[in-house]
Short mmCIF file of C-alpha atoms in Angstrom, two decimals:
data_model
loop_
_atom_site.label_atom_id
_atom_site.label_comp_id
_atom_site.label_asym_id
_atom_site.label_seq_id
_atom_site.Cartn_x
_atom_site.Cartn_y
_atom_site.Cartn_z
CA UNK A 1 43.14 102.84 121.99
CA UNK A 2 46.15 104.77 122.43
CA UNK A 3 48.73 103.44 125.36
CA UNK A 4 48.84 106.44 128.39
CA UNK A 5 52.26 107.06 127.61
CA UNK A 6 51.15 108.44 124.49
CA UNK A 7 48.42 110.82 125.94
CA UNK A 8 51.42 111.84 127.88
CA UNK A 9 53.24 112.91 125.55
CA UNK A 10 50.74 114.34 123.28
CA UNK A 11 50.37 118.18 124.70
CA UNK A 12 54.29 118.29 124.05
CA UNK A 13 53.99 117.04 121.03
CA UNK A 14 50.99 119.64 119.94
CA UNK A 15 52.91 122.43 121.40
CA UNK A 16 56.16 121.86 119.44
CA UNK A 17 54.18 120.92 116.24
CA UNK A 18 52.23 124.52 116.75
CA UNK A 19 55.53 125.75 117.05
CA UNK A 20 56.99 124.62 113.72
CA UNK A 21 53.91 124.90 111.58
CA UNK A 22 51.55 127.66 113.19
CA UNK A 23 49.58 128.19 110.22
CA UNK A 24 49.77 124.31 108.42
CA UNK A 25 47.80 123.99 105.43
CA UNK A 26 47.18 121.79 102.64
CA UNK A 27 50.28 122.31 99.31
CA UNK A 28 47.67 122.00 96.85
CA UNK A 29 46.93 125.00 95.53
CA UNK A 30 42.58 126.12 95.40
CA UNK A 31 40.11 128.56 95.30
CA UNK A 32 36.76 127.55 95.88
CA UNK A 33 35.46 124.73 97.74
CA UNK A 34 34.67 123.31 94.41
CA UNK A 35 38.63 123.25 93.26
CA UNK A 36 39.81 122.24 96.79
CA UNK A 37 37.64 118.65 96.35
CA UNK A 38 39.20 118.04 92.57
CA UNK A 39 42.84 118.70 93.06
CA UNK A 40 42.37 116.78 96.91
CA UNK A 41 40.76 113.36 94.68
CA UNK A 42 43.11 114.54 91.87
CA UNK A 43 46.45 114.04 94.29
CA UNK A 44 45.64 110.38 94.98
CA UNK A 45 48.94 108.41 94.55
CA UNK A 46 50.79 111.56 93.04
CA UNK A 47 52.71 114.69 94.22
CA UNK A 48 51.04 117.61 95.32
CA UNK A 49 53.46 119.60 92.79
CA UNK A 50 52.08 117.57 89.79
CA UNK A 51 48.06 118.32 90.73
CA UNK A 52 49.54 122.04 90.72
CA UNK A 53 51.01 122.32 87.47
CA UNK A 54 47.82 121.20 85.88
CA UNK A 55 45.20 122.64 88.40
CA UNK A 56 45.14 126.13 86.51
CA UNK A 57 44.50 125.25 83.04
CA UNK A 58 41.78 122.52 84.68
CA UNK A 59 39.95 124.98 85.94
CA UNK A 60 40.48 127.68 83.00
CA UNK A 61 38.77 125.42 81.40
CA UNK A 62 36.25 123.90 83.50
CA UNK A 63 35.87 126.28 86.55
CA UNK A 64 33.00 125.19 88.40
CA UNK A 65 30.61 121.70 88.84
CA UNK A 66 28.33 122.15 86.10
CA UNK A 67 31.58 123.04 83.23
CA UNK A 68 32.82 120.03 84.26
CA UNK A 69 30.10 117.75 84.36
CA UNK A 70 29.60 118.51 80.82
CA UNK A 71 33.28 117.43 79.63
CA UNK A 72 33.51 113.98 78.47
CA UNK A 73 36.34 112.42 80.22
CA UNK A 74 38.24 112.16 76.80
CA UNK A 75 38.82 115.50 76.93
CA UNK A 76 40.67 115.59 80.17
CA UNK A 77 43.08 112.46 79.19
CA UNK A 78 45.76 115.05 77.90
CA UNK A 79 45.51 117.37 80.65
CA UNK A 80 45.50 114.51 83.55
CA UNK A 81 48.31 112.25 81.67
CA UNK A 82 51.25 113.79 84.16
CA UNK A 83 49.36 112.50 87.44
CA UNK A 84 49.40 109.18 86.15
CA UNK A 85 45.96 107.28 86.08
CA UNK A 86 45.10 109.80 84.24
CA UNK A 87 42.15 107.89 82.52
CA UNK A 88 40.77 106.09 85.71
CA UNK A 89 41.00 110.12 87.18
CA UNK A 90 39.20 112.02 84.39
CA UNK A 91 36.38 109.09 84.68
CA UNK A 92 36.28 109.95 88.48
CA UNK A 93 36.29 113.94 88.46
CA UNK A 94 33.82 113.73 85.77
CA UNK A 95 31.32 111.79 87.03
CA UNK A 96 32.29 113.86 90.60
CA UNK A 97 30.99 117.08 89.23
CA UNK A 98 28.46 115.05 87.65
CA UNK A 99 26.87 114.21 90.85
CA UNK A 100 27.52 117.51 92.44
CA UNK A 101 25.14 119.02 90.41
CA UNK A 102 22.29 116.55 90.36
CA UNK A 103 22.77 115.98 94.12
CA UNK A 104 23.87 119.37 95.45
CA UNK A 105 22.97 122.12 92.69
CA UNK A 106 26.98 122.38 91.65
CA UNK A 107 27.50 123.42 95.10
CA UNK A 108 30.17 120.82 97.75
CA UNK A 109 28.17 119.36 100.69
CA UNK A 110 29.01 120.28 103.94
CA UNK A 111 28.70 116.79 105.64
CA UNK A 112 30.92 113.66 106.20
CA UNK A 113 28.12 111.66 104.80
CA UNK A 114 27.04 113.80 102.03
CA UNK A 115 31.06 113.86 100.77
CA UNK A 116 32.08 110.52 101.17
CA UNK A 117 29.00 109.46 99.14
CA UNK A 118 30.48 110.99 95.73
CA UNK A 119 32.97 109.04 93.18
CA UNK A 120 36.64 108.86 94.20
CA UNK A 121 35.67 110.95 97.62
CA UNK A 122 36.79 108.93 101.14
CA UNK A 123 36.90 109.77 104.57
CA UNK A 124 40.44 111.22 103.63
CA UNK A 125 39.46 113.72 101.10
CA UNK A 126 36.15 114.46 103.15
CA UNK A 127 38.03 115.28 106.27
CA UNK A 128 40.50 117.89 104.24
CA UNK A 129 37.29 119.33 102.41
CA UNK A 130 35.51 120.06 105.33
CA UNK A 131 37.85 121.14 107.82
CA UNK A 132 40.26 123.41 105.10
CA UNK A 133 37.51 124.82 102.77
CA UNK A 134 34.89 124.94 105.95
CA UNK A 135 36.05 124.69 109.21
CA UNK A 136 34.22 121.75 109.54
CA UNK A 137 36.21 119.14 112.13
CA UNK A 138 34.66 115.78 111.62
CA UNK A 139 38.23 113.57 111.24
CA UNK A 140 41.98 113.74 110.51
CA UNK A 141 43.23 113.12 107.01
CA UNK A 142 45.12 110.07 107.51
CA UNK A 143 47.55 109.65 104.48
CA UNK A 144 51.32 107.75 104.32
CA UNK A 145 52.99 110.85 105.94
CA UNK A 146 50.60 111.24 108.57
CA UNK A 147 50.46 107.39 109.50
CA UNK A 148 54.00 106.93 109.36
CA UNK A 149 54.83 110.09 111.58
CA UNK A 150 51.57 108.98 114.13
CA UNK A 151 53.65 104.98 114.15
CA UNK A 152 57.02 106.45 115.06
CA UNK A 153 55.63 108.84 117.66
CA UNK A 154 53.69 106.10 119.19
CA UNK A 155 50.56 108.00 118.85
CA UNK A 156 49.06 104.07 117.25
CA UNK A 157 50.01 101.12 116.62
CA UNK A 158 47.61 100.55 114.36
CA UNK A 159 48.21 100.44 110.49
CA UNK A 160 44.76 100.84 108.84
CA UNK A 161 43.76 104.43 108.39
CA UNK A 162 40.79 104.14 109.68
CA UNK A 163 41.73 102.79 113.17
CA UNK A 164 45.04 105.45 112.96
CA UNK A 165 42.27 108.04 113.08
CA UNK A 166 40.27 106.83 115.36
CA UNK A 167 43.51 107.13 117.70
CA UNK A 168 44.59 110.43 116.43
CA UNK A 169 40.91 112.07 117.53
CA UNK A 170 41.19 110.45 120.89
CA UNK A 171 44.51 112.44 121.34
CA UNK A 172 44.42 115.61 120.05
CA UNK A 173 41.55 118.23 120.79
CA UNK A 174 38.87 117.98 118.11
CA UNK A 175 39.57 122.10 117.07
CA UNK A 176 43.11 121.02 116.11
CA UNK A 177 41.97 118.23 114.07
CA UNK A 178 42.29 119.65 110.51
CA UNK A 179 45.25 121.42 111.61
CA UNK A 180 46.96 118.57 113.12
CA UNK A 181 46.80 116.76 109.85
CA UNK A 182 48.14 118.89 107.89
CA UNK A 183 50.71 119.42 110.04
CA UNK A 184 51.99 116.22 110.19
CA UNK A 185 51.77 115.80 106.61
CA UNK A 186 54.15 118.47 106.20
CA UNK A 187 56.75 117.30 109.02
CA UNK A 188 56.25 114.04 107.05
CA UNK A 189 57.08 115.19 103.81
CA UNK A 190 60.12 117.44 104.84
CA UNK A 191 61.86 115.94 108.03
CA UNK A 192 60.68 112.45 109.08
CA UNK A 193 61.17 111.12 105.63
CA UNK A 194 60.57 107.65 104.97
CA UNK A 195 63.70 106.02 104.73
CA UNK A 196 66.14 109.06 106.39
CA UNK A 197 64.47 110.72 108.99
CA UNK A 198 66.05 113.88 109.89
CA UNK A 199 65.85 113.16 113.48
CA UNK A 200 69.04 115.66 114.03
CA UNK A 201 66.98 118.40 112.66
CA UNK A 202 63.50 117.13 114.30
CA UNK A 203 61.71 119.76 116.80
CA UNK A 204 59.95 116.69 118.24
CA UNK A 205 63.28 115.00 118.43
CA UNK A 206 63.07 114.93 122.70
CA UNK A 207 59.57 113.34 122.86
CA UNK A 208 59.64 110.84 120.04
CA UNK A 209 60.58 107.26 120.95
CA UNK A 210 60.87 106.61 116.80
CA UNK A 211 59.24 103.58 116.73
CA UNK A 212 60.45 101.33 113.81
CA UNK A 213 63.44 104.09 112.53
CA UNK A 214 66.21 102.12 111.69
CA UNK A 215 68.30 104.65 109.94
CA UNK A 216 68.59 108.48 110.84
CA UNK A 217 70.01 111.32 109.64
#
């Protein structure tokens, strides 16, 4: 459970987070609910600018469930090679699509359960699905930015996502959820860095006890 010093803390932390990134979002780039669940299994242990680059001629070529479904994951290799496990991913998005139409008629559940049932989908993937293509709110997207920023802030001191989650929806209002993820994805990626925070340049600077920073910037 999180310690009280962290529920606290946490309405100052919301209200400076809304403050730098009112309208957080996920980088990857989508149009349907359909492309939003690829590119979001797709950017699994790669860059959100890689899935880009490749994302439009993916779906040029195989632009909804049932297109894709019918590739052979052969065919994908080339496309995939610049995410790396490219071969392991074309497997997975195949067989994906695969499912979405004999399970759901081409179309993405709407459920938790439903989502995390499908090839290379977890409660990760599920959570941004749901609460950025649907405005679903049924968990926070707990990647390395987001459990890294939630340890320094002392918002858990937990290091499995799972139980990191668990503590993140005990703190923050369940209609903030999906934003709150993304948002501290983003503050993640371009300010608490992993090995140089940029705590001079931090708005959350003033209420962040930066557990385990050893070096700043």
């Amino acid at each position: 459970m999180p310690t009280e010093t962290a529920r606290q803390r946490i309405d100052a932390i919301l209200e400076r987070l809304r403050s730098a990134y009112p309208e957080a979002t996920t980088e990857l780039r989508w149009a349907t609910p359909f492309e939003l669940l690829i590119v979001t299994v797709l950017s699994a242990q790669t860059t959100d600018k890689k899935v880009n680059e490749i994302a439009p001629e993916l779906f040029r070529r195989y632009p909804t469930a049932e297109a894709l479904a019918r590739a052979r994951p052969e065919e994908l290799e080339p496309l995939l090679r610049p995410l790396g496990y490219f071969r392991q991913k074309a497997r997975t998005i195949v067989r994906l699509a695969r499912q979405l139409v004999e399970r759901h008629g081409g179309e993405v559940p709407r459920s938790m359960e439903a989502l995390t049932a499908l090839p290379g989908v977890g409660r990760k993937t599920a959570a941004i699905v749901l609460g950025t293509a649907f405005g679903i709110r049924e968990g926070i997207a707990v990647d390395t930015h987001v459990r890294r920023v939630a340890q320094r802030l002392g918002l858990t001191a937990h290091k499995t996502p799972d139980k990191i989650e668990q503590d993140l929806m005990t703190l923050v209002p369940r209609a903030d959820w999906t934003w709150f993820g993304h948002a501290l994805v983003l503050h993640g990626r371009y300010v608490c860095l992993a090995r140089r925070p940029r705590c001079s340049q931090c708005a959350l600077a003033d209420v962040c006890p930066r557990i385990g920073v050893a070096v700043a910037a």
